[in-house]
mmCIF file of C-alpha atoms in Angstrom:
data_model
loop_
_atom_site.group_PDB
_atom_site.id
_atom_site.type_symbol
_atom_site.label_atom_id
_atom_site.label_comp_id
_atom_site.label_asym_id
_atom_site.label_seq_id
_atom_site.Cartn_x
_atom_site.Cartn_y
_atom_site.Cartn_z
ATOM 1 C CA ALA U 1 -56.619 -131.769 40.646
ATOM 2 C CA ASN U 2 -57.334 -131.103 44.282
ATOM 3 C CA TRP U 3 -57.192 -134.349 46.211
ATOM 4 C CA GLN U 4 -59.585 -133.560 49.029
ATOM 5 C CA THR U 5 -62.209 -130.838 49.365
ATOM 6 C CA GLY U 6 -63.068 -131.293 53.032
ATOM 7 C CA GLY U 7 -66.759 -132.118 52.639
ATOM 8 C CA GLN U 8 -68.067 -128.558 52.598
ATOM 9 C CA LYS U 9 -69.989 -129.262 49.368
ATOM 10 C CA ASP U 10 -71.321 -132.706 50.302
ATOM 11 C CA ILE U 11 -75.093 -133.000 49.874
ATOM 12 C CA GLN U 12 -77.487 -134.673 52.293
ATOM 13 C CA TYR U 13 -80.602 -135.962 50.551
ATOM 14 C CA GLN U 14 -83.180 -138.461 51.773
ATOM 15 C CA GLY U 15 -80.828 -139.836 54.395
ATOM 16 C CA GLU U 16 -77.869 -140.275 52.051
ATOM 17 C CA THR U 17 -74.672 -138.289 51.691
ATOM 18 C CA TYR U 18 -73.471 -137.483 48.189
ATOM 19 C CA LEU U 19 -69.757 -136.668 48.263
ATOM 20 C CA TRP U 20 -68.125 -133.757 46.462
ATOM 21 C CA SER U 21 -64.504 -134.922 46.766
ATOM 22 C CA LYS U 22 -63.075 -137.219 44.076
ATOM 23 C CA ASN U 23 -60.576 -139.054 46.250
ATOM 24 C CA PRO U 24 -63.032 -141.755 47.482
ATOM 25 C CA GLU U 25 -63.654 -142.671 43.835
ATOM 26 C CA PHE U 26 -59.925 -142.869 43.087
ATOM 27 C CA HIS U 27 -59.570 -145.245 46.051
ATOM 28 C CA LYS U 28 -62.123 -147.591 44.452
ATOM 29 C CA PHE U 29 -59.811 -147.940 41.452
ATOM 30 C CA VAL U 30 -56.407 -147.664 43.144
ATOM 31 C CA ASP U 31 -55.318 -150.974 41.576
ATOM 32 C CA ALA U 32 -56.257 -149.962 38.005
ATOM 33 C CA PRO U 33 -52.658 -149.439 36.815
ATOM 34 C CA ARG U 34 -51.538 -152.772 38.238
ATOM 35 C CA ARG U 35 -54.558 -154.562 36.733
ATOM 36 C CA CYS U 36 -53.775 -153.020 33.336
ATOM 37 C CA GLY U 37 -50.030 -153.589 33.501
ATOM 38 C CA GLU U 38 -49.491 -149.865 33.035
ATOM 39 C CA THR U 39 -48.266 -146.867 34.983
ATOM 40 C CA PHE U 40 -50.790 -144.083 35.526
ATOM 41 C CA GLU U 41 -49.758 -140.562 36.434
ATOM 42 C CA MET U 42 -51.868 -138.360 38.668
ATOM 43 C CA ALA U 43 -51.340 -134.632 39.055
ATOM 44 C CA THR U 44 -52.663 -134.038 42.553
ATOM 45 C CA ASP U 45 -51.666 -133.094 46.067
ATOM 46 C CA ILE U 46 -52.075 -136.172 48.305
ATOM 47 C CA LYS U 47 -50.843 -135.023 51.706
ATOM 48 C CA ASP U 48 -51.162 -138.234 53.756
ATOM 49 C CA PRO U 49 -47.970 -140.292 53.257
ATOM 50 C CA ALA U 50 -49.745 -143.641 53.822
ATOM 51 C CA GLU U 51 -52.458 -142.763 51.326
ATOM 52 C CA LYS U 52 -49.887 -141.575 48.781
ATOM 53 C CA ASN U 53 -47.836 -144.752 49.278
ATOM 54 C CA LYS U 54 -50.911 -146.909 48.613
ATOM 55 C CA PHE U 55 -51.210 -145.351 45.154
ATOM 56 C CA LEU U 56 -47.483 -145.524 44.464
ATOM 57 C CA GLN U 57 -47.464 -149.246 45.308
ATOM 58 C CA ASN U 58 -50.254 -149.832 42.782
ATOM 59 C CA GLY U 59 -48.455 -148.276 39.819
ATOM 60 C CA TRP U 60 -49.333 -144.609 40.122
ATOM 61 C CA GLN U 61 -46.868 -141.782 39.680
ATOM 62 C CA ILE U 62 -47.894 -138.621 41.489
ATOM 63 C CA VAL U 63 -46.751 -135.210 40.327
ATOM 64 C CA PRO U 64 -47.438 -131.787 41.865
ATOM 65 C CA PRO U 65 -50.422 -130.243 40.060
ATOM 66 C CA HIS U 66 -49.517 -126.587 40.524
ATOM 67 C CA ARG U 67 -46.440 -126.562 38.300
ATOM 68 C CA LEU U 68 -48.501 -128.159 35.510
ATOM 69 C CA SER U 69 -51.342 -125.679 35.757
ATOM 70 C CA LYS U 70 -49.421 -122.476 36.500
ATOM 71 C CA ASN U 71 -50.160 -121.212 33.007
ATOM 72 C CA PHE U 72 -51.978 -122.279 29.866
ATOM 73 C CA GLN U 73 -48.853 -123.389 28.006
ATOM 74 C CA SER U 74 -47.619 -125.784 30.724
ATOM 75 C CA TYR U 75 -51.141 -127.238 31.044
ATOM 76 C CA LYS U 76 -51.419 -127.722 27.281
ATOM 77 C CA ASP U 77 -47.940 -129.263 27.089
ATOM 78 C CA TYR U 78 -48.768 -131.714 29.876
ATOM 79 C CA ILE U 79 -51.890 -132.906 28.064
ATOM 80 C CA ARG U 80 -50.049 -133.251 24.769
ATOM 81 C CA ARG U 81 -47.264 -135.299 26.398
ATOM 82 C CA SER U 82 -49.852 -137.670 27.897
ATOM 83 C CA ASN U 83 -50.856 -140.840 26.087
ATOM 84 C CA ALA U 84 -54.429 -140.655 27.354
ATOM 85 C CA GLU U 85 -56.496 -139.532 30.311
ATOM 86 C CA PHE U 86 -57.870 -141.772 33.033
ATOM 87 C CA THR U 87 -60.044 -140.111 35.624
ATOM 88 C CA VAL U 88 -62.920 -140.618 37.995
ATOM 89 C CA ALA U 89 -65.899 -138.393 38.696
ATOM 90 C CA LYS U 90 -67.297 -137.082 41.939
ATOM 91 C CA ASP U 91 -69.770 -139.297 43.776
ATOM 92 C CA GLN U 92 -72.501 -136.658 43.341
ATOM 93 C CA TYR U 93 -72.198 -136.797 39.564
ATOM 94 C CA ILE U 94 -72.057 -140.596 39.421
ATOM 95 C CA ARG U 95 -74.947 -141.560 41.675
ATOM 96 C CA LEU U 96 -77.219 -138.725 40.539
ATOM 97 C CA ARG U 97 -76.471 -139.560 36.868
ATOM 98 C CA THR U 98 -76.008 -135.888 36.040
ATOM 99 C CA GLY U 99 -74.342 -136.420 32.666
ATOM 100 C CA TRP U 100 -71.412 -134.339 33.910
ATOM 101 C CA PHE U 101 -68.302 -134.380 31.709
ATOM 102 C CA SER U 102 -64.940 -132.915 32.672
ATOM 103 C CA ASP U 103 -63.603 -129.832 30.928
ATOM 104 C CA ARG U 104 -60.156 -131.410 31.310
ATOM 105 C CA SER U 105 -61.381 -134.525 29.472
ATOM 106 C CA ALA U 106 -62.652 -132.260 26.682
ATOM 107 C CA CYS U 107 -59.128 -130.792 26.479
ATOM 108 C CA TYR U 108 -57.630 -134.286 26.187
ATOM 109 C CA LEU U 109 -60.057 -135.139 23.399
ATOM 110 C CA ALA U 110 -59.265 -131.870 21.590
ATOM 111 C CA ALA U 111 -55.564 -132.744 21.792
ATOM 112 C CA GLY U 112 -56.328 -136.094 20.158
ATOM 113 C CA ARG U 113 -55.777 -138.090 23.341
ATOM 114 C CA PRO U 114 -58.159 -140.910 24.295
ATOM 115 C CA VAL U 115 -60.129 -140.536 27.523
ATOM 116 C CA ILE U 116 -61.227 -143.206 30.000
ATOM 117 C CA THR U 117 -63.614 -141.640 32.498
ATOM 118 C CA GLN U 118 -66.182 -142.747 35.017
ATOM 119 C CA GLU U 119 -69.743 -142.906 33.734
ATOM 120 C CA THR U 120 -72.072 -140.166 34.942
ATOM 121 C CA GLY U 121 -74.715 -140.576 32.261
ATOM 122 C CA PHE U 122 -72.839 -138.632 29.561
ATOM 123 C CA SER U 123 -72.742 -141.692 27.299
ATOM 124 C CA LYS U 124 -76.408 -141.014 26.469
ATOM 125 C CA PHE U 125 -75.210 -137.931 24.596
ATOM 126 C CA ILE U 126 -71.613 -138.593 23.548
ATOM 127 C CA PRO U 127 -70.605 -141.826 21.767
ATOM 128 C CA CYS U 128 -68.213 -144.109 23.622
ATOM 129 C CA GLY U 129 -65.984 -146.990 22.561
ATOM 130 C CA GLN U 130 -63.693 -145.178 20.128
ATOM 131 C CA GLY U 131 -61.485 -142.457 21.606
ATOM 132 C CA LEU U 132 -63.755 -142.076 24.638
ATOM 133 C CA PHE U 133 -64.562 -144.807 27.151
ATOM 134 C CA ALA U 134 -67.039 -144.678 30.030
ATOM 135 C CA PHE U 135 -66.504 -147.101 32.900
ATOM 136 C CA ALA U 136 -68.409 -148.191 35.973
ATOM 137 C CA GLY U 137 -66.082 -150.938 37.166
ATOM 138 C CA PRO U 138 -62.468 -152.100 36.973
ATOM 139 C CA ASP U 139 -63.001 -154.612 34.164
ATOM 140 C CA GLU U 140 -64.161 -151.831 31.846
ATOM 141 C CA ILE U 141 -60.951 -149.907 32.582
ATOM 142 C CA VAL U 142 -58.857 -152.919 31.577
ATOM 143 C CA GLU U 143 -60.946 -153.366 28.396
ATOM 144 C CA ALA U 144 -60.528 -149.686 27.479
ATOM 145 C CA ILE U 145 -56.746 -149.829 27.929
ATOM 146 C CA ARG U 146 -56.561 -152.952 25.760
ATOM 147 C CA ALA U 147 -58.680 -151.352 23.042
ATOM 148 C CA ILE U 148 -56.578 -148.190 23.005
ATOM 149 C CA LYS U 149 -53.324 -150.147 22.865
ATOM 150 C CA THR U 150 -54.657 -152.271 19.990
ATOM 151 C CA ASP U 151 -54.972 -149.229 17.676
ATOM 152 C CA TYR U 152 -53.716 -146.140 19.446
ATOM 153 C CA LYS U 153 -53.680 -143.896 16.366
ATOM 154 C CA ALA U 154 -57.296 -144.716 15.504
ATOM 155 C CA HIS U 155 -58.379 -143.894 19.064
ATOM 156 C CA CYS U 156 -56.450 -140.620 18.920
ATOM 157 C CA ARG U 157 -58.256 -139.667 15.700
ATOM 158 C CA ALA U 158 -61.609 -140.696 17.200
ATOM 159 C CA ALA U 159 -60.891 -138.610 20.318
ATOM 160 C CA ARG U 160 -60.231 -135.529 18.184
ATOM 161 C CA GLN U 161 -63.423 -136.126 16.182
ATOM 162 C CA ILE U 162 -65.492 -136.315 19.369
ATOM 163 C CA ALA U 163 -64.023 -132.988 20.484
ATOM 164 C CA LEU U 164 -64.864 -131.392 17.144
ATOM 165 C CA GLU U 165 -68.402 -132.770 17.111
ATOM 166 C CA TYR U 166 -69.429 -132.271 20.753
ATOM 167 C CA PHE U 167 -67.179 -129.592 22.263
ATOM 168 C CA GLU U 168 -66.262 -127.154 19.507
ATOM 169 C CA ALA U 169 -67.131 -123.673 20.779
ATOM 170 C CA GLU U 170 -69.044 -122.535 17.699
ATOM 171 C CA LYS U 171 -71.323 -125.585 17.774
ATOM 172 C CA VAL U 172 -71.895 -125.528 21.518
ATOM 173 C CA LEU U 173 -72.530 -121.782 21.695
ATOM 174 C CA LYS U 174 -74.859 -121.901 18.705
ATOM 175 C CA LYS U 175 -77.015 -124.533 20.456
ATOM 176 C CA ILE U 176 -77.053 -122.523 23.678
ATOM 177 C CA LEU U 177 -78.029 -119.309 21.890
ATOM 178 C CA GLU U 178 -80.737 -121.084 19.906
ATOM 179 C CA ALA U 179 -82.145 -122.658 23.068
ATOM 180 C CA ALA U 180 -82.196 -119.169 24.652
ATOM 181 C CA GLY U 181 -84.045 -117.802 21.622
ATOM 182 C CA ILE U 182 -81.165 -115.565 20.587
#
């Protein structure tokens, strides 16, 4: 993931700024690994040494993203080696309740890996609590980690089932084509 986008896609609306960059959201949950008693790994390019150190001190491991995404096979292997995905969403998606859902999270689900992701309104359409967890605050992150650790295999199976039900290409494309009258 890119750590900082520079604000060129921020939106000004009715006197408020809606941020495009994810890094402010990650800062809100910097202590998540420590709170959960786990180590989280983040594939990103934090340039500021003080900022990077803040995450390292809270139980994050940071790896260069480019070597993991240089080709499809290395990306797929990285996801398959992961136990689960934890991620945040962009401020624009969260506050505007867009229902946005990450394509990377869909890949984790397809690989049978549980996903813990920040709520954007997607939980109205995709079931959460087994294999997929939506969070708004730090306590929900801790609860999701505990649930996954309680029965990891069941959450892996549930993650794969969500991918098959909600992200399988044939099903998604069929709905799109039907909605377009094709």
